[in-house]
């Protein structure tokens, strides 16, 4: 996700340079292309997703993360890669949205299975829309809206993250804040 976000920021800088007419558009375009080319090492064709890669061990992470959807969000995935990533959506999609990662007993953290985080729902949704996968995007948005409405009815609060299987708020690691802004922001975006 870091390289995807940097690619997206380089694209923004390219756009700003074109608006400002400061003769830097080609510089930012070259940086985007260089990053996109280097990021291809992160592509795992057999799995149809992007994964973290350790250049020292020359091995990919054994953890499949929904961060692969950042490639759609920032638009650096090829149409063929996007098709494969969408085909892998079932690995992350749960009853209440897109889990931060695939179930893996070796991994246990905040941004992990089966946690549903608001920003990741929006990133996945926008990436799917960008590549024309509208029905998948709408399904993800609908799941998240239902999650928030059902949970708010029970708790009268908006929470930071939720369990993708039960729909309950999760706060095992710490006391999760109530009425969290990004939860409301993503919910409101999906409702409009």
mmCIF file of C-alpha atoms in Angstrom:
data_model
loop_
_atom_site.group_PDB
_atom_site.id
_atom_site.type_symbol
_atom_site.label_atom_id
_atom_site.label_comp_id
_atom_site.label_asym_id
_atom_site.label_seq_id
_atom_site.Cartn_x
_atom_site.Cartn_y
_atom_site.Cartn_z
ATOM 1 C CA UNK A 1 0.000 0.000 0.000
ATOM 2 C CA UNK A 2 2.875 2.393 0.637
ATOM 3 C CA UNK A 3 4.141 2.219 -2.938
ATOM 4 C CA UNK A 4 0.597 2.461 -4.266
ATOM 5 C CA UNK A 5 -0.006 5.593 -2.209
ATOM 6 C CA UNK A 6 3.300 7.092 -3.347
ATOM 7 C CA UNK A 7 2.303 6.348 -6.944
ATOM 8 C CA UNK A 8 -1.012 8.107 -6.341
ATOM 9 C CA UNK A 9 0.741 11.132 -4.834
ATOM 10 C CA UNK A 10 3.133 11.290 -7.774
ATOM 11 C CA UNK A 11 0.079 11.266 -10.028
ATOM 12 C CA UNK A 12 -1.381 14.154 -8.004
ATOM 13 C CA UNK A 13 1.879 16.073 -8.348
ATOM 14 C CA UNK A 14 1.830 15.432 -12.108
ATOM 15 C CA UNK A 15 -1.693 16.853 -12.228
ATOM 16 C CA UNK A 16 -0.758 19.897 -10.123
ATOM 17 C CA UNK A 17 2.251 20.535 -12.366
ATOM 18 C CA UNK A 18 -0.041 20.523 -15.414
ATOM 19 C CA UNK A 19 -2.373 23.031 -13.733
ATOM 20 C CA UNK A 20 0.449 25.246 -12.490
ATOM 21 C CA UNK A 21 2.274 25.075 -15.839
ATOM 22 C CA UNK A 22 5.579 24.775 -13.968
ATOM 23 C CA UNK A 23 7.236 22.430 -16.495
ATOM 24 C CA UNK A 24 7.423 19.569 -13.958
ATOM 25 C CA UNK A 25 4.706 17.352 -15.413
ATOM 26 C CA UNK A 26 7.221 15.141 -17.252
ATOM 27 C CA UNK A 27 9.305 14.751 -14.084
ATOM 28 C CA UNK A 28 6.324 13.429 -12.117
ATOM 29 C CA UNK A 29 5.181 11.249 -15.023
ATOM 30 C CA UNK A 30 8.642 9.653 -15.173
ATOM 31 C CA UNK A 31 8.599 9.028 -11.416
ATOM 32 C CA UNK A 32 5.176 7.383 -11.681
ATOM 33 C CA UNK A 33 6.324 5.123 -14.504
ATOM 34 C CA UNK A 34 9.529 4.184 -12.678
ATOM 35 C CA UNK A 35 7.585 3.303 -9.511
ATOM 36 C CA UNK A 36 4.985 1.335 -11.486
ATOM 37 C CA UNK A 37 7.733 -0.691 -13.169
ATOM 38 C CA UNK A 38 9.514 -1.396 -9.879
ATOM 39 C CA UNK A 39 6.247 -2.397 -8.205
ATOM 40 C CA UNK A 40 5.800 -5.277 -10.640
ATOM 41 C CA UNK A 41 8.118 -7.314 -8.394
ATOM 42 C CA UNK A 42 5.271 -7.231 -5.860
ATOM 43 C CA UNK A 43 2.864 -8.928 -8.278
ATOM 44 C CA UNK A 44 2.271 -12.646 -7.618
ATOM 45 C CA UNK A 45 0.720 -13.971 -10.806
ATOM 46 C CA UNK A 46 -0.221 -17.374 -9.327
ATOM 47 C CA UNK A 47 -2.327 -15.701 -6.637
ATOM 48 C CA UNK A 48 -3.537 -12.762 -8.699
ATOM 49 C CA UNK A 49 -2.625 -10.203 -6.017
ATOM 50 C CA UNK A 50 0.166 -7.881 -4.967
ATOM 51 C CA UNK A 51 2.112 -8.947 -1.871
ATOM 52 C CA UNK A 52 4.984 -7.649 0.210
ATOM 53 C CA UNK A 53 8.362 -8.848 -1.028
ATOM 54 C CA UNK A 54 11.592 -9.114 0.954
ATOM 55 C CA UNK A 55 14.517 -8.397 -1.397
ATOM 56 C CA UNK A 56 17.019 -9.817 1.113
ATOM 57 C CA UNK A 57 15.390 -13.249 1.331
ATOM 58 C CA UNK A 58 13.852 -12.969 -2.145
ATOM 59 C CA UNK A 59 10.572 -14.252 -0.730
ATOM 60 C CA UNK A 60 7.027 -12.978 -0.693
ATOM 61 C CA UNK A 61 5.092 -12.540 2.512
ATOM 62 C CA UNK A 62 2.995 -15.542 3.473
ATOM 63 C CA UNK A 63 0.237 -13.096 4.396
ATOM 64 C CA UNK A 64 -2.359 -12.145 1.814
ATOM 65 C CA UNK A 65 -3.480 -8.593 2.566
ATOM 66 C CA UNK A 66 -6.421 -6.665 1.188
ATOM 67 C CA UNK A 67 -3.855 -3.906 0.641
ATOM 68 C CA UNK A 68 -3.734 -5.360 -2.871
ATOM 69 C CA UNK A 69 -6.835 -3.235 -3.578
ATOM 70 C CA UNK A 70 -4.682 -0.104 -3.281
ATOM 71 C CA UNK A 71 -3.391 -1.009 -6.767
ATOM 72 C CA UNK A 72 -6.917 -0.463 -8.071
ATOM 73 C CA UNK A 73 -7.506 2.620 -5.920
ATOM 74 C CA UNK A 74 -4.477 4.462 -7.310
ATOM 75 C CA UNK A 75 -4.881 3.002 -10.794
ATOM 76 C CA UNK A 76 -1.484 1.411 -11.319
ATOM 77 C CA UNK A 77 -2.791 -2.119 -11.872
ATOM 78 C CA UNK A 78 -3.119 -3.207 -15.473
ATOM 79 C CA UNK A 79 -6.619 -4.236 -16.594
ATOM 80 C CA UNK A 80 -5.464 -7.876 -16.528
ATOM 81 C CA UNK A 81 -4.140 -7.501 -12.973
ATOM 82 C CA UNK A 82 -7.355 -5.767 -11.921
ATOM 83 C CA UNK A 83 -9.393 -8.694 -13.254
ATOM 84 C CA UNK A 84 -7.313 -11.157 -11.220
ATOM 85 C CA UNK A 85 -7.459 -8.998 -8.089
ATOM 86 C CA UNK A 86 -11.242 -8.848 -8.382
ATOM 87 C CA UNK A 87 -11.261 -12.627 -8.807
ATOM 88 C CA UNK A 88 -9.386 -12.816 -5.479
ATOM 89 C CA UNK A 89 -11.949 -10.602 -3.698
ATOM 90 C CA UNK A 90 -13.591 -13.705 -2.217
ATOM 91 C CA UNK A 91 -10.416 -14.300 -0.181
ATOM 92 C CA UNK A 92 -11.067 -11.083 1.778
ATOM 93 C CA UNK A 93 -14.791 -10.491 1.538
ATOM 94 C CA UNK A 94 -16.773 -11.444 4.618
ATOM 95 C CA UNK A 95 -20.410 -11.030 5.580
ATOM 96 C CA UNK A 96 -19.870 -7.404 6.650
ATOM 97 C CA UNK A 97 -17.230 -6.176 4.213
ATOM 98 C CA UNK A 98 -13.608 -6.567 3.212
ATOM 99 C CA UNK A 99 -11.323 -7.962 5.899
ATOM 100 C CA UNK A 100 -7.883 -6.403 6.259
ATOM 101 C CA UNK A 101 -6.353 -9.746 5.402
ATOM 102 C CA UNK A 102 -6.953 -13.366 4.705
ATOM 103 C CA UNK A 103 -7.326 -15.825 7.564
ATOM 104 C CA UNK A 104 -3.836 -16.906 8.614
ATOM 105 C CA UNK A 105 -3.126 -18.348 12.087
ATOM 106 C CA UNK A 106 0.442 -17.025 11.975
ATOM 107 C CA UNK A 107 -0.812 -13.434 11.842
ATOM 108 C CA UNK A 108 -2.674 -11.627 14.581
ATOM 109 C CA UNK A 109 -2.866 -7.869 14.608
ATOM 110 C CA UNK A 110 -5.120 -4.873 14.293
ATOM 111 C CA UNK A 111 -5.100 -4.730 10.497
ATOM 112 C CA UNK A 112 -5.742 -8.433 10.219
ATOM 113 C CA UNK A 113 -8.481 -10.978 9.659
ATOM 114 C CA UNK A 114 -11.405 -10.649 10.341
ATOM 115 C CA UNK A 115 -11.240 -6.909 11.074
ATOM 116 C CA UNK A 116 -13.295 -4.526 8.936
ATOM 117 C CA UNK A 117 -11.734 -1.053 8.782
ATOM 118 C CA UNK A 118 -13.581 1.907 7.218
ATOM 119 C CA UNK A 119 -10.727 3.239 5.035
ATOM 120 C CA UNK A 120 -10.173 -0.175 3.485
ATOM 121 C CA UNK A 121 -13.859 -0.410 2.536
ATOM 122 C CA UNK A 122 -13.623 2.929 0.736
ATOM 123 C CA UNK A 123 -10.315 2.089 -0.957
ATOM 124 C CA UNK A 124 -11.691 -1.230 -2.189
ATOM 125 C CA UNK A 125 -14.937 0.378 -3.353
ATOM 126 C CA UNK A 126 -13.224 3.207 -5.239
ATOM 127 C CA UNK A 127 -10.730 0.826 -6.811
ATOM 128 C CA UNK A 128 -13.481 -1.468 -8.036
ATOM 129 C CA UNK A 129 -15.385 1.485 -9.487
ATOM 130 C CA UNK A 130 -12.244 2.842 -11.195
ATOM 131 C CA UNK A 131 -11.884 -0.425 -13.136
ATOM 132 C CA UNK A 132 -15.588 -0.803 -13.888
ATOM 133 C CA UNK A 133 -16.529 -3.500 -11.348
ATOM 134 C CA UNK A 134 -19.637 -1.635 -10.246
ATOM 135 C CA UNK A 135 -21.705 -4.526 -8.905
ATOM 136 C CA UNK A 136 -18.837 -5.702 -6.690
ATOM 137 C CA UNK A 137 -18.313 -2.141 -5.457
ATOM 138 C CA UNK A 138 -21.998 -1.687 -4.667
ATOM 139 C CA UNK A 139 -22.095 -4.996 -2.796
ATOM 140 C CA UNK A 140 -19.133 -3.940 -0.611
ATOM 141 C CA UNK A 141 -20.735 -0.557 0.089
ATOM 142 C CA UNK A 142 -24.088 -2.137 0.929
ATOM 143 C CA UNK A 143 -22.447 -4.587 3.343
ATOM 144 C CA UNK A 144 -20.679 -1.754 5.132
ATOM 145 C CA UNK A 145 -23.788 0.434 5.353
ATOM 146 C CA UNK A 146 -25.739 -2.500 6.807
ATOM 147 C CA UNK A 147 -22.924 -3.184 9.276
ATOM 148 C CA UNK A 148 -22.865 0.400 10.535
ATOM 149 C CA UNK A 149 -26.647 0.728 10.773
ATOM 150 C CA UNK A 150 -27.116 -2.612 12.552
ATOM 151 C CA UNK A 151 -24.307 -1.922 15.004
ATOM 152 C CA UNK A 152 -25.425 1.652 15.667
ATOM 153 C CA UNK A 153 -28.921 0.403 16.452
ATOM 154 C CA UNK A 154 -27.434 -1.906 19.102
ATOM 155 C CA UNK A 155 -24.753 0.338 20.603
ATOM 156 C CA UNK A 156 -25.759 3.923 19.679
ATOM 157 C CA UNK A 157 -22.141 4.468 18.600
ATOM 158 C CA UNK A 158 -19.850 4.316 15.602
ATOM 159 C CA UNK A 159 -16.711 2.270 16.130
ATOM 160 C CA UNK A 160 -13.227 2.159 14.714
ATOM 161 C CA UNK A 161 -13.364 -1.411 13.417
ATOM 162 C CA UNK A 162 -15.682 -4.373 13.355
ATOM 163 C CA UNK A 163 -15.557 -8.148 13.179
ATOM 164 C CA UNK A 164 -16.330 -9.175 9.610
ATOM 165 C CA UNK A 165 -18.165 -12.334 10.722
ATOM 166 C CA UNK A 166 -20.230 -11.133 13.673
ATOM 167 C CA UNK A 167 -20.619 -7.439 12.856
ATOM 168 C CA UNK A 168 -19.697 -6.542 16.440
ATOM 169 C CA UNK A 169 -17.218 -3.791 17.242
ATOM 170 C CA UNK A 170 -13.787 -5.105 18.169
ATOM 171 C CA UNK A 171 -11.496 -3.628 20.767
ATOM 172 C CA UNK A 172 -9.374 -6.491 22.045
ATOM 173 C CA UNK A 173 -6.112 -4.546 21.922
ATOM 174 C CA UNK A 174 -7.377 -1.317 23.510
ATOM 175 C CA UNK A 175 -10.491 0.607 24.432
ATOM 176 C CA UNK A 176 -11.760 1.637 20.984
ATOM 177 C CA UNK A 177 -12.902 5.253 20.663
ATOM 178 C CA UNK A 178 -16.599 5.929 20.155
ATOM 179 C CA UNK A 179 -18.230 7.944 17.371
ATOM 180 C CA UNK A 180 -15.155 7.703 15.179
ATOM 181 C CA UNK A 181 -15.043 10.187 12.307
ATOM 182 C CA UNK A 182 -13.686 7.968 9.556
ATOM 183 C CA UNK A 183 -16.449 5.457 10.203
ATOM 184 C CA UNK A 184 -19.032 8.198 9.741
ATOM 185 C CA UNK A 185 -17.180 9.563 6.717
ATOM 186 C CA UNK A 186 -17.174 6.255 4.837
ATOM 187 C CA UNK A 187 -20.743 5.500 5.855
ATOM 188 C CA UNK A 188 -21.897 8.925 4.635
ATOM 189 C CA UNK A 189 -19.977 8.550 1.376
ATOM 190 C CA UNK A 190 -21.632 5.198 0.691
ATOM 191 C CA UNK A 191 -25.082 6.567 1.515
ATOM 192 C CA UNK A 192 -24.784 9.408 -1.009
#
